[in-house]
Coordinates of C-alpha atoms in Angstrom, one line a residue:
X1078 CA 224.8 79.3 239.1
X1079 CA 226.6 82.7 239.5
X1080 CA 226.4 84.9 236.4
X1081 CA 230.2 85.6 236.7
X1082 CA 231.0 81.8 236.6
X1083 CA 232.8 81.0 233.3
X1084 CA 231.0 78.6 231.0
X1085 CA 234.2 76.5 230.9
X1086 CA 237.2 76.5 233.2
X1087 CA 240.3 74.3 233.0
X1088 CA 242.4 74.0 236.2
X1089 CA 245.9 72.6 235.9
X1090 CA 244.8 70.1 233.3
X1091 CA 247.4 67.4 232.6
X1092 CA 247.5 64.3 230.5
X1093 CA 250.2 61.8 229.5
X1094 CA 250.4 58.9 227.1
X1095 CA 252.4 55.7 227.6
X1096 CA 255.0 55.2 224.9
X1097 CA 257.9 52.8 224.4
X1098 CA 256.1 49.5 224.7
X1099 CA 256.0 47.1 227.7
X1100 CA 259.7 46.6 228.1
X1101 CA 260.6 50.3 228.5
X1102 CA 257.4 52.2 229.1
X1103 CA 257.8 56.0 229.3
X1104 CA 255.3 58.8 229.7
X1105 CA 254.8 61.4 227.0
X1106 CA 253.5 64.5 228.7
X1107 CA 251.1 66.0 226.1
X1108 CA 249.7 68.7 228.4
X1109 CA 250.9 70.1 231.6
X1110 CA 249.1 72.4 234.1
X1111 CA 246.9 74.1 231.5
X1112 CA 244.5 76.6 233.1
X1113 CA 242.1 78.6 230.9
X1114 CA 238.6 80.1 231.1
X1115 CA 236.0 80.6 228.4
X1116 CA 232.8 82.7 228.9
X1117 CA 229.5 82.4 227.2
X1118 CA 229.4 84.0 223.7
X1119 CA 233.2 84.3 223.7
X1120 CA 235.7 83.0 221.1
X1121 CA 239.1 81.9 222.5
X1122 CA 241.8 80.9 220.0
X1123 CA 244.3 78.3 221.1
X1124 CA 247.4 78.7 219.0
X1125 CA 250.6 76.7 218.5
X1126 CA 252.6 74.6 216.1
X1127 CA 252.0 70.9 215.6
X1128 CA 252.7 69.0 218.7
X1129 CA 252.1 71.9 221.0
X1130 CA 249.2 70.2 222.7
X1131 CA 246.3 72.4 221.6
X1132 CA 244.3 69.7 219.9
X1133 CA 244.8 67.4 222.9
X1134 CA 243.3 70.1 225.1
X1135 CA 240.2 70.1 222.9
X1136 CA 240.0 66.3 223.1
X1137 CA 240.3 66.4 226.8
X1138 CA 237.4 68.9 227.1
X1139 CA 235.3 66.7 224.8
X1140 CA 236.2 63.7 227.0
X1141 CA 237.7 61.8 224.0
X1142 CA 240.9 61.2 225.9
X1143 CA 241.4 60.8 229.6
X1144 CA 243.1 63.4 231.8
X1145 CA 245.9 62.5 234.2
X1146 CA 245.1 65.2 236.7
X1147 CA 243.4 68.6 236.9
X1148 CA 239.8 69.7 236.5
X1149 CA 237.3 70.6 233.7
X1150 CA 234.5 72.7 235.1
X1151 CA 231.3 73.4 233.1
X1152 CA 229.2 76.1 234.7
X1153 CA 231.3 75.6 237.9
X1154 CA 230.8 71.8 238.1
X1155 CA 233.8 69.5 237.7
X1156 CA 232.7 67.0 235.0
X1157 CA 235.7 64.8 235.9
X1158 CA 234.2 64.3 239.3
X1159 CA 230.5 64.2 238.5
X1160 CA 230.9 62.0 235.4
X1161 CA 233.8 59.7 236.3
X1162 CA 233.5 56.9 233.8
X1163 CA 232.4 58.7 230.6
X1164 CA 230.6 61.8 229.4
X1165 CA 226.9 61.8 229.9
X1166 CA 224.4 62.5 227.1
X1167 CA 223.6 65.8 228.8
X1168 CA 227.3 66.8 228.6
X1169 CA 227.6 65.7 224.9
X1170 CA 224.6 67.9 224.1
X1171 CA 226.2 71.0 225.6
X1172 CA 229.7 70.4 224.2
X1173 CA 230.2 69.6 220.6
X1174 CA 233.3 69.3 218.4
X1175 CA 234.1 70.1 214.8
X1176 CA 237.1 68.1 213.6
X1177 CA 239.9 69.2 211.3
X1178 CA 239.3 66.7 208.6
X1179 CA 236.0 67.2 206.8
X1180 CA 236.6 64.0 204.8
X1181 CA 237.2 61.7 207.7
X1182 CA 234.6 63.2 210.1
X1183 CA 231.6 62.1 208.1
X1184 CA 230.4 58.5 207.6
X1185 CA 230.7 57.8 203.9
X1186 CA 227.7 55.5 203.8
X1187 CA 225.3 57.9 205.5
X1188 CA 223.5 60.7 203.8
X1189 CA 223.6 64.3 205.0
X1190 CA 220.1 63.8 206.4
X1191 CA 221.3 60.9 208.5
X1192 CA 224.2 62.8 209.9
X1193 CA 222.0 65.7 211.1
X1194 CA 218.7 64.0 211.9
X1195 CA 220.2 61.5 214.3
X1196 CA 221.6 64.0 216.9
X1197 CA 218.3 66.0 216.6
X1198 CA 216.3 63.0 217.6
X1199 CA 218.9 61.6 220.1
X1200 CA 219.1 64.9 222.1
X1201 CA 215.4 65.6 222.0
X1202 CA 215.5 68.6 219.6
X1203 CA 213.1 67.0 217.1
X1204 CA 210.9 64.0 216.7
X1205 CA 211.4 61.6 213.8
X1206 CA 208.6 63.3 212.0
X1207 CA 210.0 66.8 212.4
X1208 CA 213.7 66.0 212.1
X1209 CA 214.0 66.4 208.4
X1210 CA 212.4 69.9 208.5
X1211 CA 214.8 71.0 211.2
X1212 CA 217.8 69.5 209.3
X1213 CA 216.9 71.5 206.3
X1214 CA 216.8 74.7 208.5
X1215 CA 220.3 73.9 209.9
X1216 CA 221.7 73.4 206.4
X1217 CA 220.3 76.7 205.4
X1218 CA 221.8 78.3 208.5
X1219 CA 225.3 77.1 207.6
X1220 CA 225.1 78.3 204.0
X1221 CA 224.1 75.2 202.1
X1222 CA 221.3 76.6 199.9
X1223 CA 219.0 75.4 198.7
X1224 CA 219.1 72.8 201.5
X1225 CA 217.0 70.4 199.4
X1226 CA 219.9 70.0 197.0
X1227 CA 222.2 68.7 199.8
X1228 CA 220.2 66.8 202.3
X1229 CA 220.0 63.5 200.5
X1230 CA 223.6 63.7 199.2
X1231 CA 226.4 61.4 200.4
X1232 CA 229.7 63.0 201.6
X1233 CA 231.7 61.8 198.5
X1234 CA 229.6 64.1 196.3
X1235 CA 230.4 67.2 198.3
X1236 CA 233.4 69.5 198.2
X1237 CA 235.6 69.9 201.3
X1238 CA 234.0 73.2 202.2
X1239 CA 230.5 71.7 201.9
X1240 CA 231.4 68.7 204.0
X1241 CA 232.8 71.0 206.7
X1242 CA 229.5 73.0 206.7
X1243 CA 227.6 69.7 207.1
X1244 CA 229.9 68.9 210.1
X1245 CA 229.1 72.3 211.6
X1246 CA 225.4 71.8 211.1
X1247 CA 225.7 68.4 212.8
X1248 CA 227.5 70.1 215.8
X1249 CA 224.7 72.7 216.0
X1250 CA 221.9 70.1 216.0
X1251 CA 221.9 69.4 219.8
X1252 CA 221.9 73.2 220.4
X1253 CA 225.2 73.2 222.3
X1254 CA 226.6 75.9 224.6
X1255 CA 230.2 75.3 223.6
X1256 CA 231.8 74.2 220.3
X1257 CA 235.4 72.9 220.1
X1258 CA 236.6 73.8 216.6
X1259 CA 239.8 71.9 215.9
X1260 CA 241.5 73.6 213.0
X1261 CA 238.3 73.6 211.0
X1262 CA 239.8 75.5 208.1
X1263 CA 243.2 74.0 207.8
X1264 CA 242.2 71.4 205.2
X1265 CA 240.1 73.7 203.1
X1266 CA 241.0 75.8 200.0
X1267 CA 242.2 79.3 200.9
X1268 CA 239.3 80.8 198.9
X1269 CA 236.7 79.3 201.3
X1270 CA 238.5 79.5 204.6
X1271 CA 237.3 83.1 205.3
X1272 CA 233.7 82.0 204.5
X1273 CA 233.9 79.4 207.3
X1274 CA 235.4 81.9 209.7
X1275 CA 232.6 84.3 209.0
X1276 CA 230.1 81.5 209.5
X1277 CA 231.6 80.7 213.0
X1278 CA 231.5 84.4 213.9
X1279 CA 227.8 84.7 212.9
X1280 CA 226.9 81.6 214.8
X1281 CA 228.5 83.0 217.9
X1282 CA 226.6 86.2 217.5
X1283 CA 223.2 84.8 216.6
X1284 CA 223.3 81.8 219.0
X1285 CA 225.4 83.0 221.8
X1286 CA 227.8 80.1 221.4
X1287 CA 231.2 79.9 223.1
X1288 CA 233.9 78.6 220.7
X1289 CA 237.3 77.2 221.4
X1290 CA 239.1 77.8 218.1
X1291 CA 242.2 75.6 217.6
X1292 CA 244.6 76.9 215.0
X1293 CA 248.2 77.3 214.0
X1294 CA 247.3 80.4 212.1
X1295 CA 247.7 83.6 214.1
X1296 CA 246.2 85.7 211.3
X1297 CA 243.0 83.6 211.5
X1298 CA 243.1 83.8 215.3
X1299 CA 243.3 87.5 215.3
X1300 CA 240.4 87.8 212.8
X1301 CA 237.9 85.6 214.8
X1302 CA 239.0 85.5 218.4
X1303 CA 238.4 87.8 221.4
X1304 CA 241.4 86.3 223.2
X1305 CA 244.4 84.2 222.1
X1306 CA 246.2 81.6 224.2
X1307 CA 249.6 80.3 222.9
X1308 CA 250.8 76.8 223.7
X1309 CA 254.2 75.2 223.3
X1310 CA 255.4 71.8 224.5
X1311 CA 252.1 71.0 226.2
X1312 CA 252.2 74.2 228.3
X1313 CA 250.5 77.5 228.2
X1314 CA 253.0 80.2 227.2
X1315 CA 250.9 83.4 226.9
X1316 CA 247.3 84.6 227.0
X1317 CA 246.0 88.0 226.2
X1318 CA 243.2 89.9 224.2
X1319 CA 243.7 89.1 220.5
X1320 CA 244.8 92.6 219.4
X1321 CA 247.2 92.9 222.4
X1322 CA 248.9 89.6 221.8
X1323 CA 249.3 90.2 218.1
X1324 CA 250.6 93.8 218.5
X1325 CA 252.7 93.2 221.6
X1326 CA 253.6 89.6 222.1
X1327 CA 255.6 89.2 225.3
X1328 CA 256.8 85.6 225.2
X1329 CA 259.7 84.8 222.8
X1330 CA 257.7 82.0 221.3
X1331 CA 254.7 84.2 220.6
X1332 CA 257.1 86.6 218.9
X1333 CA 258.4 83.8 216.8
X1334 CA 254.9 82.9 215.7
X1335 CA 254.2 86.5 214.8
X1336 CA 257.5 86.6 212.8
X1337 CA 256.3 83.6 210.8
X1338 CA 253.1 85.4 209.7
X1339 CA 253.4 86.4 206.0
X1340 CA 253.4 90.2 205.7
X1341 CA 253.5 92.8 202.9
X1342 CA 257.2 93.6 202.1
X1343 CA 258.5 90.5 203.9
X1344 CA 260.9 88.1 202.5
X1345 CA 260.7 84.3 202.4
X1346 CA 264.4 84.3 203.2
X1347 CA 264.1 86.2 206.5
X1348 CA 265.6 84.1 209.3
X1349 CA 263.3 83.1 212.1
X1350 CA 264.5 84.6 215.4
X1351 CA 264.9 81.3 217.2
X1352 CA 267.1 78.2 217.0
X1353 CA 265.6 75.0 215.4
X1354 CA 264.3 72.3 217.5
X1355 CA 261.2 70.7 219.1
X1356 CA 260.0 70.4 222.6
X1357 CA 261.0 67.5 224.8
X1358 CA 257.7 65.8 225.8
X1359 CA 259.2 62.5 227.0
X1360 CA 260.9 62.9 230.4
X1361 CA 261.2 66.7 230.0
X1362 CA 264.0 68.4 231.8
X1363 CA 263.4 71.2 234.3
X1364 CA 263.0 74.7 232.9
X1365 CA 261.0 76.4 230.2
X1366 CA 260.2 74.0 227.4
X1367 CA 261.1 76.7 224.8
X1368 CA 264.5 77.4 226.4
X1369 CA 266.5 75.2 223.9
X1370 CA 265.2 77.3 221.0
X1371 CA 265.1 80.7 222.7
X1372 CA 267.9 83.3 222.1
X1373 CA 267.0 85.4 225.2
X1374 CA 267.5 82.9 228.0
X1375 CA 268.6 83.7 231.5
X1376 CA 269.9 81.2 234.0
X1377 CA 266.5 80.5 235.5
X1378 CA 265.1 79.4 232.1
X1379 CA 267.1 76.2 232.1
X1380 CA 266.5 75.4 235.9
X1381 CA 263.0 76.4 236.8
X1382 CA 259.8 76.0 234.9
X1383 CA 258.1 79.4 234.8
X1384 CA 254.5 79.7 236.1
X1385 CA 251.8 81.5 234.2
X1386 CA 251.5 84.9 235.8
X1387 CA 249.9 88.3 235.0
X1388 CA 252.0 91.0 233.4
X1389 CA 249.2 93.4 232.6
X1390 CA 245.4 93.7 232.3
X1391 CA 244.1 90.3 231.1
X1392 CA 247.6 89.5 230.0
X1393 CA 249.4 86.4 231.3
X1394 CA 252.7 84.9 230.4
X1395 CA 255.0 82.0 231.5
X1396 CA 258.4 83.6 231.0
X1397 CA 261.3 84.5 233.4
X1398 CA 262.0 87.6 231.3
X1399 CA 258.7 89.2 232.4
X1400 CA 258.2 89.7 236.2
X1401 CA 254.7 89.3 237.6
X1402 CA 252.6 92.4 238.3
X1403 CA 249.0 93.1 239.2
X1404 CA 246.5 92.4 236.4

């Protein structure tokens, strides 16, 4: 394996879902030509509003939904080719997911110990005799102290933040290389969201984890991520280093997201700089998916789908308003 090979690489990843029943089946294109890379020890934030396709990308990587076309490379090997039918246990060990809902992601009839000890034993990280001790250590690592107060508890007796920490501990149990964090703070109280973000940052630093952080919150993305990628209508709109994208967003949709971030001195009555609407995912028409809402369109926007191209160092955008130049 070449040291320059990304841990994860997506190449033109597409997926569609059948809708409309048997009489008039139609294809809902959830993701289209999504290409991204993620290096070891890096945090990439995937940002967009509901329905943008960002959570679908995470589920595609986790092999929870099938792809229509494209490639998912882990250490340079296409897992869609090497593991055609389903993900292997070795893949599951290396790629773990933290789900959005801390209430629905844990089995209510299992104790915290059962949630964490099972993956430890299943993936060979502990024996049945040593699993409890390692589970206690993991609970301490995610901030549930003293761990002995939590390990025999059931999920219903825990707060939302505590449940999410248990879910994080469960994801850490196999000692993965990559964690897919699907909006892990969106259902938590505002007072504890920052604690979970700091926890993810620390785990990245201490364990060398790569994290794909799914969120609709650009402020959270800027805080935690090295790079930010923006999605809309199942397509990648823009990708850049976090500070660059937040300070100088190039795509009109990225600018719209930044305008929606609460700021000191701002007004709740400030109009958003875009028309209302939503992307057309079923039988989409040619052109940029954001064109019906964009106020800066040119003729090409409604006739040709823009490709993702470089407009600066480590900065890519899919927009006809920005000509390609060397990265």
